[in-house]
């Protein structure tokens, strides 16, 4: 059966929603950032410092290509995965890709005390930076199969929303 893939900007709840969804559907749960960190033996934050974003994107794309062969999983992807069309192509081969959306203000509220996201850390004005990066990535996120607006929803409500979508209902039949 097809995978259910979650993506969307940092701080939209992909990991939490993915874990709840996987538990509910009795599917295995995979988190690309977690897999990459295990593979690298270091945190993404440290890897960005040591090797830079370009190298990270290479490793991320290889990881996506590998896990796209898996079946029956719920997969949470890092927020930059959809920016590379090859990743989308790989994930769509055997998966429905869901974009979790949140407004810049909500993302800022969720991430302002977070220290683990290198892209946010390097922003002089995080709210403005989030707005810019989100709008730069908007087109890429629109290549997903459907979007759920997570503003004002609990993680459980996001899961309910996903399960009500026809594309998901069809693969769970
Ligand atoms: C990134 C998002 C992060 C992580 C890395 C880069 C991005 O994952 O992959 O810091 O480019 O948006 P989360 O979306 O899980 O925070």
Short mmCIF file of C-alpha atoms and ligand atoms in Angstrom, two decimals:
data_model
loop_
_atom_site.label_atom_id
_atom_site.label_comp_id
_atom_site.label_asym_id
_atom_site.label_seq_id
_atom_site.Cartn_x
_atom_site.Cartn_y
_atom_site.Cartn_z
CA UNK A 1 0.00 0.00 0.00
CA UNK A 2 1.10 3.56 -0.73
CA UNK A 3 3.01 5.61 1.82
CA UNK A 4 1.55 8.68 3.47
CA UNK A 5 4.20 11.39 3.27
CA UNK A 6 4.12 14.57 5.34
CA UNK A 7 5.99 17.68 4.39
CA UNK A 8 5.63 21.43 4.82
CA UNK A 9 7.60 24.23 6.45
CA UNK A 10 9.55 23.77 9.67
CA UNK A 11 7.34 23.93 12.74
CA UNK A 12 4.14 22.74 11.09
CA UNK A 13 3.99 19.60 13.22
CA UNK A 14 5.06 16.96 10.68
CA UNK A 15 6.77 14.67 13.19
CA UNK A 16 4.03 14.78 15.85
CA UNK A 17 1.24 14.38 13.29
CA UNK A 18 3.16 11.57 11.57
CA UNK A 19 3.62 9.66 14.81
CA UNK A 20 -0.08 9.90 15.73
CA UNK A 21 -1.14 8.93 12.21
CA UNK A 22 1.21 5.94 12.12
CA UNK A 23 -0.01 4.72 15.49
CA UNK A 24 -3.63 5.08 14.46
CA UNK A 25 -3.13 3.22 11.17
CA UNK A 26 -0.74 0.66 12.69
CA UNK A 27 1.89 1.63 10.13
CA UNK A 28 5.61 2.06 10.56
CA UNK A 29 6.79 5.64 11.08
CA UNK A 30 9.88 7.12 9.43
CA UNK A 31 11.33 10.57 9.92
CA UNK A 32 13.88 11.63 7.29
CA UNK A 33 15.71 14.06 9.60
CA UNK A 34 16.05 11.33 12.21
CA UNK A 35 17.35 8.83 9.62
CA UNK A 36 19.86 11.40 8.34
CA UNK A 37 21.08 12.21 11.85
CA UNK A 38 21.57 8.51 12.59
CA UNK A 39 23.44 8.06 9.32
CA UNK A 40 25.67 11.10 9.96
CA UNK A 41 26.19 10.37 13.63
CA UNK A 42 25.63 14.05 14.35
CA UNK A 43 22.79 16.57 14.52
CA UNK A 44 21.60 18.40 11.41
CA UNK A 45 22.52 21.64 13.13
CA UNK A 46 26.13 20.48 13.58
CA UNK A 47 26.27 19.07 10.05
CA UNK A 48 25.14 22.39 8.55
CA UNK A 49 27.97 24.08 10.49
CA UNK A 50 30.61 21.57 9.41
CA UNK A 51 29.63 20.70 5.84
CA UNK A 52 27.02 23.27 4.73
CA UNK A 53 23.53 23.11 3.29
CA UNK A 54 24.48 21.85 -0.21
CA UNK A 55 26.06 18.70 1.21
CA UNK A 56 23.05 18.22 3.49
CA UNK A 57 20.68 18.41 0.48
CA UNK A 58 22.71 15.71 -1.31
CA UNK A 59 22.42 13.35 1.63
CA UNK A 60 18.76 14.25 2.05
CA UNK A 61 18.03 13.41 -1.63
CA UNK A 62 19.84 10.05 -1.33
CA UNK A 63 17.84 9.24 1.80
CA UNK A 64 14.57 10.13 0.07
CA UNK A 65 15.46 7.95 -2.94
CA UNK A 66 16.07 5.01 -0.61
CA UNK A 67 13.00 5.34 1.56
CA UNK A 68 10.73 5.89 -1.45
CA UNK A 69 11.01 2.14 -2.05
CA UNK A 70 9.37 1.34 1.27
CA UNK A 71 5.64 0.54 1.48
CA UNK A 72 2.87 0.97 4.05
CA UNK A 73 4.68 3.67 5.99
CA UNK A 74 3.97 7.14 7.30
CA UNK A 75 6.99 9.29 6.40
CA UNK A 76 7.73 12.74 7.84
CA UNK A 77 10.15 14.74 5.71
CA UNK A 78 12.29 17.77 6.50
CA UNK A 79 10.77 21.07 5.39
CA UNK A 80 13.19 21.51 2.50
CA UNK A 81 12.59 18.15 0.84
CA UNK A 82 9.97 19.35 -1.65
CA UNK A 83 12.24 22.09 -2.99
CA UNK A 84 14.07 19.45 -5.06
CA UNK A 85 11.65 18.14 -7.75
CA UNK A 86 13.54 14.83 -7.86
CA UNK A 87 12.51 14.21 -4.25
CA UNK A 88 8.85 14.85 -5.09
CA UNK A 89 9.09 12.51 -8.07
CA UNK A 90 10.61 9.77 -5.91
CA UNK A 91 8.11 10.16 -3.09
CA UNK A 92 5.12 10.22 -5.47
CA UNK A 93 6.11 6.87 -7.01
CA UNK A 94 4.65 5.13 -4.02
CA UNK A 95 3.12 7.79 -1.85
CA UNK A 96 0.59 10.54 -1.33
CA UNK A 97 2.38 13.75 -0.30
CA UNK A 98 0.64 16.05 2.13
CA UNK A 99 1.77 19.61 2.71
CA UNK A 100 1.17 20.85 6.26
CA UNK A 101 0.71 24.61 6.09
CA UNK A 102 0.96 27.14 8.90
CA UNK A 103 1.02 30.93 8.74
CA UNK A 104 4.40 32.65 9.34
CA UNK A 105 3.06 33.99 12.66
CA UNK A 106 2.18 30.50 13.89
CA UNK A 107 5.50 29.10 12.69
CA UNK A 108 7.35 31.92 14.44
CA UNK A 109 5.47 31.26 17.70
CA UNK A 110 6.34 27.56 17.52
CA UNK A 111 9.99 28.06 16.58
CA UNK A 112 11.11 31.25 18.30
CA UNK A 113 12.66 29.35 21.21
CA UNK A 114 13.93 26.47 19.08
CA UNK A 115 17.66 26.12 18.69
CA UNK A 116 17.84 23.09 16.43
CA UNK A 117 16.94 24.59 13.02
CA UNK A 118 20.04 26.10 11.38
CA UNK A 119 18.03 27.97 8.74
CA UNK A 120 16.00 29.81 11.40
CA UNK A 121 19.04 30.40 13.61
CA UNK A 122 20.85 32.28 10.88
CA UNK A 123 17.97 34.72 10.29
CA UNK A 124 18.49 38.27 11.64
CA UNK A 125 14.75 38.85 11.78
CA UNK A 126 13.13 35.39 12.10
CA UNK A 127 9.52 36.44 11.40
CA UNK A 128 10.52 38.28 8.22
CA UNK A 129 12.89 35.44 7.30
CA UNK A 130 10.14 32.84 7.75
CA UNK A 131 7.77 34.90 5.56
CA UNK A 132 10.39 35.16 2.81
CA UNK A 133 11.43 31.49 2.85
CA UNK A 134 7.81 30.32 3.00
CA UNK A 135 6.84 32.41 -0.01
CA UNK A 136 9.97 31.29 -1.90
CA UNK A 137 8.96 27.67 -1.30
CA UNK A 138 5.23 28.13 -1.90
CA UNK A 139 5.34 26.79 -5.48
CA UNK A 140 7.26 23.70 -4.39
CA UNK A 141 4.79 22.99 -1.57
CA UNK A 142 1.95 23.31 -4.09
CA UNK A 143 3.39 20.30 -5.96
CA UNK A 144 2.18 18.12 -3.10
CA UNK A 145 -1.06 16.15 -3.50
CA UNK A 146 -2.99 18.24 -0.98
CA UNK A 147 -2.53 20.78 1.81
CA UNK A 148 -3.86 20.91 5.37
CA UNK A 149 -3.90 24.27 7.11
CA UNK A 150 -2.74 23.50 10.65
CA UNK A 151 -3.35 26.98 12.09
CA UNK A 152 -5.69 26.63 15.08
CA UNK A 153 -5.82 22.83 14.83
CA UNK A 154 -4.44 20.36 17.37
CA UNK A 155 -2.24 17.56 16.03
CA UNK A 156 -5.17 15.14 16.53
CA UNK A 157 -7.42 17.40 14.46
CA UNK A 158 -4.81 17.55 11.69
CA UNK A 159 -4.77 13.73 11.68
CA UNK A 160 -8.59 13.63 11.43
CA UNK A 161 -8.41 16.09 8.56
CA UNK A 162 -5.90 13.92 6.71
CA UNK A 163 -7.98 10.78 7.22
CA UNK A 164 -11.04 12.51 5.77
CA UNK A 165 -9.27 13.33 2.51
CA UNK A 166 -10.43 11.27 -0.48
CA UNK A 167 -6.90 10.46 -1.69
CA UNK A 168 -6.06 8.99 1.71
CA UNK A 169 -9.41 7.19 2.03
CA UNK A 170 -8.76 5.59 -1.36
CA UNK A 171 -5.37 4.16 -0.39
CA UNK A 172 -6.71 2.85 2.93
CA UNK A 173 -9.67 0.97 1.37
C1 LIG B 1 14.88 22.21 6.89
C2 LIG B 1 13.98 21.66 7.77
C3 LIG B 1 14.39 20.79 8.89
C4 LIG B 1 15.71 20.07 8.56
C5 LIG B 1 16.75 21.08 8.17
C6 LIG B 1 16.34 21.92 6.96
C7 LIG B 1 14.38 23.10 5.81
O1 LIG B 1 13.39 19.82 9.15
O2 LIG B 1 15.54 19.14 7.54
O3 LIG B 1 17.00 21.89 9.28
O4 LIG B 1 15.11 23.38 4.88
O5 LIG B 1 13.19 23.54 5.91
P1 LIG B 1 11.97 20.18 9.87
O6 LIG B 1 11.07 20.73 8.82
O7 LIG B 1 11.51 18.85 10.37
O8 LIG B 1 12.26 21.15 10.95
#
